[in-house]
Amino acid sequence: MSHRPPVRVALFSLLLAGVAWVGWAAVPSTPDELVTLGTKQFNDGNVKDAYESFRKALLDPAFRGEPSSPIHLAVSSLQRLARTKEADDLLEEIVKVHSGNWPMLRAVAQSYLTLQHDGFIIAGEFERGPHRGGGEYANAGDRDRVRALQLFMQAQPLVDKDENGSSRGAFYFAWATALRSHPYTQGWQLQAKTDLTKLPDYERGYYRGRGESVGAPVDAEGNPIYYTVPKSWNDATSDGERWRWALQAAVTADPSVKSMAQSQYAQFLNEQFGVQSMAQYGYAFRGFDPDEDKADRPQTFALHTLTDEETIARLATGVRRFKLPDEHNPIKIYKTLTDGKDGYADQAFDQLGTIYENRRQYDRAADIWREAIARFPLDGRLALRKQRLDQITDNWGRFDNGQVQPAGRGATLDFRFRNAKEVEFTAHELKIDNLLADIKAYLKGNPQQINWQKLDLNQIGYRIVTDNEKQYVGAEVAKWKLALDPRPKHFDRRITVTTPLSKAGAYFVVAKLPDGNTSRIIVWLADTVIAKKPLNGKQWLYVADAVTGKPIPKANVELFGY
């Protein structure tokens, strides 16, 4: 009797068992495995399955991995699937499942800060993200920020039980960042103390921001408002004090981040009270002469006279010169940071150099750049620091914009310079007839698209320098040197240079500074002017002497048009 059929059945059963085991082994069974699978699915573009993998992992009470990335990828998957409105439900489900997991609460809070804040009110309910057909536009920026802060508060008791100081420090830094997140990005907004006991309503209508800064806030007496560190979160009287408290809490938990906290606060103070805050009042510096430092002269804008203890800044009540307490003085804080050896020391040098440049205290800025170069010779910003130093200390000069001048007398040029004690000028006559002939030939060629730069006589200097069109540069007609008297402390000086050029025409003038730069300008000298006035159906031209204004009889005027 044959036994082959039972053998076949046995083999088939073994094959089924093998397939079942392989299939069971391929199914992720832990949150970590689901996150790994979801990441691969997301990278492969399979965002629907990726979202399901992340959701299953994040809602598993056993999840103990780093939650920031899977939460971010889960929300990104919803956005790609045009299901952004589901993000809120997902985040709140995570909070319910992981109410005792502070890293998860922190990650959800940070996700609220980066979510798409705009959406639509549909049938009385807010739906985050884009929507087609009806609905009222609304914004959840304020609400998302408050929800994030609530989650940080919920997580704090759990964080304080964590023995890892580095983790606690990172948590409090994230909390501090949340306090100044969208839409509370302006310094003056920190005066308020956000009510965290309830979520604000959605803001209907298009979000237009909080407006531009109107200057650092002041108190009832008009004095600048400074945010001090309160004893506790509950003792804070404003979001500004809450922010300072969170930064200090980070340092208390992890002293190694002290420089980071100091740097952040110094940056904030400089934004509030730095002299660059009054940049819109630049007109006040026109004609300002730092050499004329007279006692009876208003010193509101005399930046070069500032000490490290004071500043001139734009406050809500206007521009004011005042002293800064050491605790709230960015220069003092940055100088403290430069004494350190961590990565914030070299950054502090860059900030100080920029601050002194903004204050027009160029000699002090140069000292900062020299010290930074010496302290950090291998730093990636070495070339930039050398460039900033050279810009202050090297010989430098340039022509100010000139205008057409009458012929018959020595043309004058306004020249600005610093540090240099001598300058050499050369002047070449320009072949204007050749230039006009080339313009006519170019137009006669009937180009399909006109290059307007070729038709603009005022661009001839630019073309000579950048396009190497030296065919229009004629013979040298003048060359002379001039002794210079530079201002101390690397200030610019402006002088008027009288040239030997008096004959009508156009000239290419070059100024060279020893061990410095080269500057160029086109000088136009005219012996004739033409005044044009529109009449009924025609134009009236008046040809006159450029100096006297008297008419020139029997003038032959050649015109060409296109």
Coordinates of C-alpha atoms in Angstrom, one line a residue:
M1 CA 0.0 0.0 0.0
S2 CA 1.3 3.4 -1.0
H3 CA 2.1 6.1 1.7
R4 CA 2.8 9.0 -0.7
P5 CA -0.4 11.1 0.0
P6 CA 0.3 11.4 3.8
V7 CA 3.9 12.6 2.9
R8 CA 2.5 15.3 0.6
V9 CA 0.0 16.4 3.3
A10 CA 2.8 16.6 5.9
L11 CA 5.0 18.7 3.6
F12 CA 2.2 21.0 2.7
S13 CA 1.4 21.5 6.4
L14 CA 5.0 22.4 7.1
L15 CA 5.1 24.9 4.3
L16 CA 1.9 26.6 5.6
A17 CA 3.5 26.7 9.1
G18 CA 6.6 28.3 7.7
V19 CA 4.7 30.9 5.8
A20 CA 2.6 31.7 8.8
W21 CA 5.8 32.1 11.0
V22 CA 7.5 34.3 8.4
G23 CA 4.4 36.5 8.2
W24 CA 4.0 36.8 11.9
A25 CA 7.7 37.7 12.4
A26 CA 7.5 40.5 9.8
V27 CA 4.7 42.3 11.7
P28 CA 6.1 45.0 14.0
S29 CA 5.1 44.3 17.6
T30 CA 6.8 47.1 19.6
P31 CA 6.5 50.9 19.3
D32 CA 10.1 51.2 18.3
E33 CA 9.6 48.7 15.4
L34 CA 6.5 50.7 14.3
V35 CA 8.4 53.9 14.3
T36 CA 11.2 52.3 12.2
L37 CA 8.6 51.0 9.8
G38 CA 6.7 54.3 9.7
T39 CA 9.9 56.2 8.9
K40 CA 10.7 53.9 6.0
Q41 CA 7.1 54.1 4.7
F42 CA 7.3 57.9 5.0
N43 CA 10.6 58.1 3.1
D44 CA 9.2 55.8 0.4
G45 CA 6.2 58.1 -0.1
N46 CA 3.7 55.7 1.4
V47 CA 2.4 58.4 3.8
K48 CA -1.0 56.8 4.5
D49 CA 0.5 53.6 5.9
A50 CA 3.2 55.7 7.6
Y51 CA 0.6 57.6 9.5
E52 CA -1.1 54.5 10.7
S53 CA 2.3 53.1 11.9
F54 CA 3.1 56.3 13.7
R55 CA -0.3 56.6 15.2
K56 CA -0.3 53.0 16.5
A57 CA 3.2 53.5 18.1
L58 CA 2.4 56.9 19.6
L59 CA -0.9 55.7 21.2
D60 CA 0.8 52.6 22.7
P61 CA 1.2 53.2 26.5
A62 CA 4.5 51.3 26.3
F63 CA 6.1 53.9 24.0
R64 CA 9.3 55.2 25.7
G65 CA 11.3 56.4 22.7
E66 CA 12.1 59.9 21.6
P67 CA 8.7 61.2 20.5
S68 CA 9.6 64.4 18.6
S69 CA 10.4 62.8 15.3
P70 CA 7.4 60.4 15.1
I71 CA 5.0 63.1 16.1
H72 CA 6.4 65.4 13.5
L73 CA 6.3 62.8 10.8
A74 CA 2.7 61.8 11.8
V75 CA 1.5 65.4 11.4
S76 CA 3.4 65.8 8.2
S77 CA 1.7 62.6 6.9
L78 CA -1.7 64.1 7.7
Q79 CA -0.7 67.3 5.9
R80 CA 0.3 65.4 2.8
L81 CA -2.9 63.5 2.9
A82 CA -4.9 66.7 3.1
R83 CA -6.1 65.6 6.5
T84 CA -4.5 68.4 8.6
K85 CA -7.8 68.8 10.5
E86 CA -7.2 65.4 12.2
A87 CA -3.9 66.6 13.8
D88 CA -5.6 68.1 16.9
D89 CA -7.4 64.9 17.7
L90 CA -4.2 62.9 17.3
L91 CA -2.3 65.2 19.6
E92 CA -4.9 65.2 22.4
E93 CA -5.2 61.4 22.2
I94 CA -1.5 61.2 22.7
V95 CA -1.8 63.5 25.8
K96 CA -4.5 61.3 27.3
V97 CA -2.5 58.1 26.8
H98 CA 0.9 59.6 28.0
S99 CA -0.2 62.0 30.7
G100 CA 2.6 60.7 32.9
N101 CA 5.3 60.8 30.2
W102 CA 6.9 64.3 30.2
P103 CA 9.0 63.9 27.0
M104 CA 5.8 63.1 25.2
L105 CA 4.0 66.1 26.7
R106 CA 6.9 68.4 25.7
A107 CA 6.9 67.0 22.1
V108 CA 3.1 67.5 21.8
A109 CA 3.5 71.1 23.1
Q110 CA 6.3 71.8 20.5
S111 CA 4.1 70.3 17.8
Y112 CA 1.3 72.8 18.6
L113 CA 3.8 75.6 18.1
T114 CA 4.8 74.4 14.6
L115 CA 1.3 73.3 13.4
Q116 CA -0.4 75.1 10.6
H117 CA -2.2 77.8 12.6
D118 CA -4.8 78.9 10.0
G119 CA -8.0 77.2 9.1
F120 CA -11.8 77.7 8.7
I121 CA -14.8 77.9 10.9
I122 CA -17.3 75.4 9.3
A123 CA -20.7 74.8 10.9
G124 CA -19.4 76.4 14.1
E125 CA -16.4 74.2 14.3
F126 CA -12.7 75.1 13.6
E127 CA -11.0 72.9 11.0
R128 CA -7.3 73.3 10.7
G129 CA -5.7 73.6 7.3
P130 CA -7.1 74.5 3.8
H131 CA -10.7 74.0 2.9
R132 CA -12.7 74.3 -0.3
G133 CA -16.1 75.7 -0.5
G134 CA -17.5 78.0 2.2
G135 CA -16.4 78.6 5.7
E136 CA -15.0 81.6 7.6
Y137 CA -11.2 82.0 7.7
A138 CA -9.8 81.8 11.3
N139 CA -6.4 81.5 13.0
A140 CA -5.4 79.4 16.0
G141 CA -2.0 81.0 16.7
D142 CA -2.9 82.3 20.2
R143 CA -4.8 79.2 21.1
D144 CA -2.0 76.9 20.0
R145 CA 0.6 78.8 22.0
V146 CA -1.6 78.7 25.2
R147 CA -2.2 75.0 24.7
A148 CA 1.5 74.4 24.4
L149 CA 2.2 76.4 27.6
Q150 CA -0.5 74.4 29.4
L151 CA 1.3 71.2 28.4
F152 CA 4.6 72.5 29.7
M153 CA 3.0 73.3 33.0
Q154 CA 1.4 69.8 33.1
A155 CA 4.8 68.2 32.5
Q156 CA 6.8 70.3 35.0
P157 CA 6.1 68.2 38.2
L158 CA 7.2 65.1 36.2
V159 CA 10.3 66.8 34.9
D160 CA 11.5 67.9 38.4
K161 CA 11.5 64.2 39.4
D162 CA 13.9 63.3 36.6
E163 CA 17.5 62.9 37.8
N164 CA 19.0 63.8 34.4
G165 CA 19.9 67.5 34.7
S166 CA 20.7 67.8 31.0
S167 CA 17.2 66.6 30.1
R168 CA 15.6 69.0 32.6
G169 CA 17.6 71.9 31.2
A170 CA 16.5 71.1 27.7
F171 CA 12.9 71.0 28.9
Y172 CA 13.1 74.4 30.4
F173 CA 14.8 75.9 27.4
A174 CA 12.0 74.5 25.2
W175 CA 9.5 76.1 27.7
A176 CA 11.2 79.5 27.4
T177 CA 11.1 79.2 23.6
A178 CA 7.4 78.5 23.7
L179 CA 6.8 81.7 25.7
R180 CA 8.2 83.8 22.8
S181 CA 6.8 81.7 20.0
H182 CA 4.3 82.8 17.3
P183 CA 2.4 85.1 17.5
Y184 CA 4.2 86.5 20.6
T185 CA 7.5 87.4 18.8
Q186 CA 7.7 91.1 19.7
G187 CA 9.5 92.2 22.8
W188 CA 6.7 94.5 24.0
Q189 CA 4.2 91.6 24.0
L190 CA 6.0 90.1 27.0
Q191 CA 4.5 92.8 29.2
A192 CA 1.2 90.8 29.3
K193 CA 0.6 87.8 31.5
T194 CA -1.1 85.2 29.4
D195 CA -4.1 83.5 31.1
L196 CA -3.3 79.8 31.0
T197 CA -6.5 78.7 32.8
K198 CA -8.5 78.6 29.6
L199 CA -7.9 78.4 25.8
P200 CA -8.6 81.6 23.9
D201 CA -11.1 81.5 21.1
Y202 CA -10.0 81.2 17.5
E203 CA -9.2 84.5 15.9
R204 CA -11.6 85.1 13.0
G205 CA -10.4 86.8 9.8
Y206 CA -7.1 86.8 8.2
Y207 CA -4.1 86.9 10.6
R208 CA -2.3 90.2 10.0
G209 CA 0.4 89.8 12.6
R210 CA 0.9 92.0 15.7
G211 CA 2.3 95.0 13.9
E212 CA 5.8 96.3 13.8
S213 CA 7.7 97.1 16.9
V214 CA 6.9 100.5 18.2
G215 CA 10.0 100.7 20.4
A216 CA 10.8 99.1 23.7
P217 CA 8.0 99.3 26.3
V218 CA 8.1 101.8 29.1
D219 CA 6.4 102.1 32.5
A220 CA 4.0 104.9 33.7
E221 CA 7.0 107.2 34.4
G222 CA 8.4 106.6 30.9
N223 CA 11.3 104.4 32.1
P224 CA 12.3 101.3 30.1
I225 CA 10.7 98.0 31.3
Y226 CA 13.2 95.3 32.4
Y227 CA 12.1 91.7 33.0
T228 CA 13.6 90.3 36.2
V229 CA 13.8 86.7 37.4
P230 CA 10.9 85.9 39.8
K231 CA 11.2 83.4 42.6
S232 CA 8.9 81.0 40.9
W233 CA 6.6 80.6 37.9
N234 CA 3.6 81.6 40.0
D235 CA 5.3 84.7 41.2
A236 CA 5.9 86.1 37.7
T237 CA 3.8 89.2 36.9
S238 CA 4.3 89.0 33.1
D239 CA 5.3 86.7 30.3
G240 CA 8.6 88.4 30.3
E241 CA 9.3 87.4 33.9
R242 CA 8.0 83.9 33.1
W243 CA 10.5 83.7 30.2
R244 CA 13.4 84.8 32.5
W245 CA 12.3 82.2 35.1
A246 CA 12.3 79.4 32.5
L247 CA 15.8 80.4 31.3
Q248 CA 17.1 80.4 34.9
A249 CA 15.4 77.1 35.6
A250 CA 17.3 75.6 32.7
V251 CA 20.6 76.8 34.1
T252 CA 19.7 75.6 37.6
A253 CA 18.9 72.1 36.2
D254 CA 22.0 72.1 34.0
P255 CA 24.7 74.7 34.7
S256 CA 26.5 73.8 31.5
V257 CA 23.8 75.8 29.6
K258 CA 24.5 79.0 31.4
S259 CA 26.3 80.6 28.5
M260 CA 23.4 79.7 26.2
A261 CA 20.9 81.4 28.5
Q262 CA 23.0 84.5 28.9
S263 CA 23.5 84.7 25.1
Q264 CA 19.7 84.5 24.5
Y265 CA 19.0 87.2 27.0
A266 CA 21.8 89.5 25.7
Q267 CA 20.4 89.1 22.2
F268 CA 17.0 90.1 23.4
L269 CA 18.4 93.1 25.3
N270 CA 20.3 94.3 22.3
E271 CA 17.2 94.0 20.1
Q272 CA 15.3 96.1 22.6
F273 CA 17.9 98.7 23.6
G274 CA 20.6 98.6 20.9
V275 CA 21.3 101.8 19.0
Q276 CA 20.2 100.0 15.8
S277 CA 16.6 100.2 17.2
M278 CA 16.5 103.8 15.9
A279 CA 17.7 103.0 12.4
Q280 CA 14.6 104.7 11.0
Y281 CA 15.9 108.0 12.3
G282 CA 18.9 107.8 10.1
Y283 CA 18.1 111.2 8.7
A284 CA 19.3 112.6 12.0
F285 CA 22.9 111.6 11.2
R286 CA 23.1 113.5 8.0
G287 CA 25.8 116.1 8.3
F288 CA 26.8 114.9 11.7
D289 CA 30.4 115.7 12.5
P290 CA 31.8 113.7 15.4
D291 CA 34.8 116.1 15.5
E292 CA 32.5 118.9 16.6
D293 CA 31.7 117.5 20.1
K294 CA 30.6 120.7 21.7
A295 CA 29.2 120.9 25.2
D296 CA 26.2 122.9 24.1
R297 CA 25.3 120.6 21.3
P298 CA 22.4 118.0 21.8
Q299 CA 24.0 114.6 22.3
T300 CA 21.0 112.5 21.6
F301 CA 22.5 110.9 18.5
A302 CA 26.2 111.3 19.4
L303 CA 26.7 107.5 19.4
H304 CA 30.5 107.8 19.6
T305 CA 30.2 109.4 23.1
L306 CA 28.3 106.5 24.7
T307 CA 29.9 104.6 27.5
D308 CA 29.4 100.9 28.0
E309 CA 26.9 101.7 30.7
E310 CA 24.5 103.7 28.5
T311 CA 22.7 103.5 25.2
I312 CA 20.5 105.5 22.9
A313 CA 17.5 103.5 21.8
R314 CA 14.0 103.8 20.4
L315 CA 11.5 103.5 23.2
A316 CA 7.7 103.5 22.9
T317 CA 7.8 107.2 23.8
G318 CA 10.6 108.1 21.4
V319 CA 14.4 108.1 21.2
R320 CA 16.1 108.5 24.5
R321 CA 19.6 108.3 25.9
F322 CA 19.8 106.4 29.2
K323 CA 21.9 104.1 31.4
L324 CA 21.3 100.4 31.6
P325 CA 21.5 98.3 34.8
D326 CA 24.3 95.7 34.6
E327 CA 21.9 92.8 34.7
H328 CA 20.1 94.2 31.6
N329 CA 23.1 95.5 29.7
P330 CA 24.0 93.4 26.6
I331 CA 27.5 94.7 26.4
K332 CA 28.2 93.6 30.0
I333 CA 26.8 90.2 29.4
Y334 CA 28.6 89.7 26.1
K335 CA 31.9 90.7 27.8
T336 CA 31.3 88.1 30.4
L337 CA 30.7 85.5 27.8
T338 CA 34.0 86.4 26.0
D339 CA 35.9 85.3 29.1
G340 CA 34.6 81.8 28.6
K341 CA 36.0 79.0 26.5
D342 CA 32.8 77.5 25.0
G343 CA 31.2 78.2 21.6
Y344 CA 29.4 81.2 23.0
A345 CA 32.6 83.1 23.6
D346 CA 33.5 83.6 19.9
Q347 CA 29.8 84.4 19.1
A348 CA 30.0 87.1 21.9
F349 CA 33.0 88.7 20.2
D350 CA 31.0 88.9 16.9
Q351 CA 28.1 90.6 18.7
L352 CA 30.4 93.0 20.5
G353 CA 32.2 94.0 17.3
T354 CA 28.9 94.7 15.6
I355 CA 27.6 96.7 18.6
Y356 CA 30.6 98.9 18.6
E357 CA 30.4 99.4 14.9
N358 CA 26.7 100.4 15.2
R359 CA 27.8 102.9 17.9
R360 CA 30.4 104.4 15.5
Q361 CA 33.1 103.5 18.0
Y362 CA 35.3 102.0 15.3
D363 CA 38.5 102.0 17.3
R364 CA 36.8 99.8 20.0
A365 CA 35.3 97.6 17.3
A366 CA 38.7 97.1 15.8
D367 CA 40.1 96.0 19.2
I368 CA 37.3 93.4 19.5
W369 CA 38.0 92.0 16.0
R370 CA 41.8 91.8 16.7
E371 CA 41.1 89.9 20.0
A372 CA 38.7 87.5 18.3
I373 CA 41.2 86.8 15.5
A374 CA 43.9 86.1 18.1
R375 CA 41.7 84.0 20.4
F376 CA 40.1 81.9 17.6
P377 CA 42.6 81.6 14.7
L378 CA 41.0 78.3 13.5
D379 CA 37.4 79.5 13.7
G380 CA 35.3 79.3 10.5
R381 CA 34.5 83.0 10.8
L382 CA 38.2 84.0 10.8
A383 CA 38.1 85.4 7.2
L384 CA 34.9 87.4 8.0
R385 CA 36.5 88.9 11.1
K386 CA 39.6 89.9 9.2
Q387 CA 37.4 91.5 6.5
R388 CA 35.5 93.5 9.2
L389 CA 38.8 94.6 10.8
D390 CA 40.3 95.7 7.4
Q391 CA 37.1 97.6 6.6
I392 CA 37.8 99.7 9.7
T393 CA 41.6 100.1 9.7
D394 CA 42.6 100.0 6.0
N395 CA 42.9 103.1 3.8
W396 CA 39.6 103.6 2.1
G397 CA 37.9 106.2 -0.1
R398 CA 35.2 106.8 -2.6
F399 CA 33.6 109.6 -4.7
D400 CA 30.2 110.8 -3.7
N401 CA 27.7 111.1 -6.5
G402 CA 28.4 114.0 -8.8
Q403 CA 26.3 116.2 -11.1
V404 CA 26.9 117.9 -14.4
Q405 CA 29.0 121.0 -13.9
P406 CA 29.6 124.0 -16.1
A407 CA 32.8 124.2 -18.1
G408 CA 35.4 127.0 -17.9
R409 CA 36.4 126.5 -14.3
G410 CA 37.9 123.7 -12.3
A411 CA 35.4 120.9 -11.7
T412 CA 35.0 119.9 -8.1
L413 CA 34.4 116.4 -6.7
D414 CA 33.2 115.3 -3.2
F415 CA 35.5 112.6 -1.8
R416 CA 35.0 110.6 1.4
F417 CA 37.9 108.8 3.0
R418 CA 39.3 107.3 6.2
N419 CA 42.7 106.5 7.5
A420 CA 44.6 107.5 4.3
K421 CA 47.1 110.4 4.3
E422 CA 47.4 110.7 0.5
V423 CA 45.5 110.1 -2.6
E424 CA 46.4 110.1 -6.3
F425 CA 44.0 111.1 -9.0
T426 CA 44.1 110.5 -12.7
A427 CA 41.7 111.8 -15.4
H428 CA 41.2 110.4 -18.9
E429 CA 39.0 112.1 -21.5
L430 CA 36.1 110.0 -22.7
K431 CA 35.4 109.5 -26.4
I432 CA 31.8 110.6 -26.3
D433 CA 31.5 110.9 -30.1
N434 CA 32.5 107.3 -30.5
L435 CA 30.0 106.3 -27.8
L436 CA 27.2 108.1 -29.6
A437 CA 28.1 106.6 -32.9
D438 CA 28.0 103.1 -31.4
I439 CA 24.6 103.9 -29.9
K440 CA 23.2 105.0 -33.3
A441 CA 24.7 101.9 -34.9
Y442 CA 23.2 99.6 -32.3
L443 CA 19.7 101.1 -32.8
K444 CA 20.0 101.0 -36.6
G445 CA 20.7 97.2 -36.2
N446 CA 17.0 97.0 -35.1
P447 CA 17.7 94.6 -32.1
Q448 CA 14.7 92.4 -31.2
Q449 CA 15.1 93.3 -27.5
I450 CA 16.8 96.6 -26.6
N451 CA 19.5 96.5 -24.0
W452 CA 18.7 99.8 -22.2
Q453 CA 22.1 99.8 -20.5
K454 CA 23.7 100.4 -23.9
L455 CA 21.6 103.5 -24.4
D456 CA 22.2 105.1 -20.9
L457 CA 25.0 107.5 -21.0
N458 CA 25.1 107.6 -17.2
Q459 CA 26.1 103.9 -17.3
I460 CA 29.3 104.5 -19.3
G461 CA 31.4 104.4 -16.1
Y462 CA 29.9 101.2 -15.0
R463 CA 30.4 99.6 -18.4
I464 CA 34.1 100.7 -18.5
V465 CA 34.8 99.0 -15.2
T466 CA 32.6 95.9 -15.3
D467 CA 32.4 95.2 -19.1
N468 CA 35.9 96.4 -19.9
E469 CA 34.7 98.8 -22.5
K470 CA 38.0 100.7 -22.6
Q471 CA 37.6 101.7 -26.2
Y472 CA 35.8 104.8 -24.9
V473 CA 38.7 105.9 -22.7
G474 CA 40.9 108.4 -24.3
A475 CA 44.2 110.0 -23.4
E476 CA 45.2 111.0 -19.9
V477 CA 44.6 114.7 -19.4
A478 CA 45.5 115.2 -15.8
K479 CA 47.3 113.5 -12.9
W480 CA 47.8 114.9 -9.4
K481 CA 48.3 114.0 -5.7
L482 CA 46.6 115.4 -2.7
A483 CA 47.7 115.2 0.9
L484 CA 44.9 114.0 3.3
D485 CA 44.2 114.7 6.9
P486 CA 42.3 111.7 8.3
R487 CA 40.1 111.8 11.3
P488 CA 41.2 109.9 14.4
K489 CA 39.5 106.7 15.5
H490 CA 38.8 105.6 11.9
F491 CA 36.0 108.2 11.2
D492 CA 35.2 109.1 7.7
R493 CA 36.1 112.6 6.4
R494 CA 34.4 114.3 3.4
I495 CA 36.3 116.9 1.4
T496 CA 35.7 118.8 -1.8
V497 CA 38.5 118.3 -4.4
T498 CA 39.1 121.0 -7.0
T499 CA 40.4 119.4 -10.2
P500 CA 42.3 120.9 -13.1
L501 CA 39.5 119.9 -15.5
S502 CA 37.7 122.8 -17.1
K503 CA 37.3 121.9 -20.8
A504 CA 33.8 120.8 -21.8
G505 CA 33.4 117.0 -22.2
A506 CA 33.3 113.9 -20.1
Y507 CA 36.2 112.5 -18.0
F508 CA 36.9 109.2 -16.4
V509 CA 38.5 110.1 -13.0
V510 CA 40.2 107.5 -10.8
A511 CA 41.3 107.9 -7.2
K512 CA 43.9 105.5 -5.8
L513 CA 44.8 105.2 -2.1
P514 CA 48.2 103.7 -1.1
D515 CA 47.6 100.3 0.5
G516 CA 43.9 101.0 0.0
N517 CA 41.1 100.8 -2.6
T518 CA 40.4 102.4 -5.9
S519 CA 37.4 104.5 -6.7
R520 CA 36.1 105.8 -10.0
I521 CA 33.6 108.4 -11.3
I522 CA 32.5 110.1 -14.5
V523 CA 32.7 113.9 -14.6
W524 CA 30.6 115.8 -17.1
L525 CA 31.5 119.4 -17.9
A526 CA 29.0 121.3 -20.1
D527 CA 29.4 124.6 -22.0
T528 CA 25.9 124.3 -23.4
V529 CA 22.5 123.5 -22.0
I530 CA 19.2 122.8 -23.7
A531 CA 15.9 123.6 -22.1
K532 CA 12.8 121.8 -23.5
K533 CA 9.2 123.0 -23.2
P534 CA 6.1 121.2 -24.7
L535 CA 3.9 123.3 -26.9
N536 CA 0.7 122.6 -28.8
G537 CA 1.7 119.7 -31.1
K538 CA 5.4 120.5 -31.0
Q539 CA 8.4 121.0 -28.7
W540 CA 10.2 124.3 -28.0
L541 CA 14.0 124.0 -27.5
Y542 CA 16.2 126.7 -25.9
V543 CA 20.0 126.4 -26.4
A544 CA 22.0 128.5 -24.0
D545 CA 25.4 129.0 -22.5
A546 CA 25.8 126.7 -19.4
V547 CA 27.3 129.5 -17.2
T548 CA 25.5 132.7 -18.2
G549 CA 22.3 131.2 -19.5
K550 CA 22.4 133.5 -22.5
P551 CA 21.0 132.0 -25.8
I552 CA 23.5 130.7 -28.4
P553 CA 22.6 132.2 -31.8
K554 CA 22.6 130.0 -34.9
A555 CA 23.2 126.8 -32.8
N556 CA 23.2 123.6 -34.9
V557 CA 21.3 120.9 -33.0
E558 CA 21.4 117.3 -34.2
L559 CA 18.7 114.9 -32.9
F560 CA 18.1 111.2 -33.4
G561 CA 15.3 109.1 -32.2
Y562 CA 14.0 105.5 -32.2

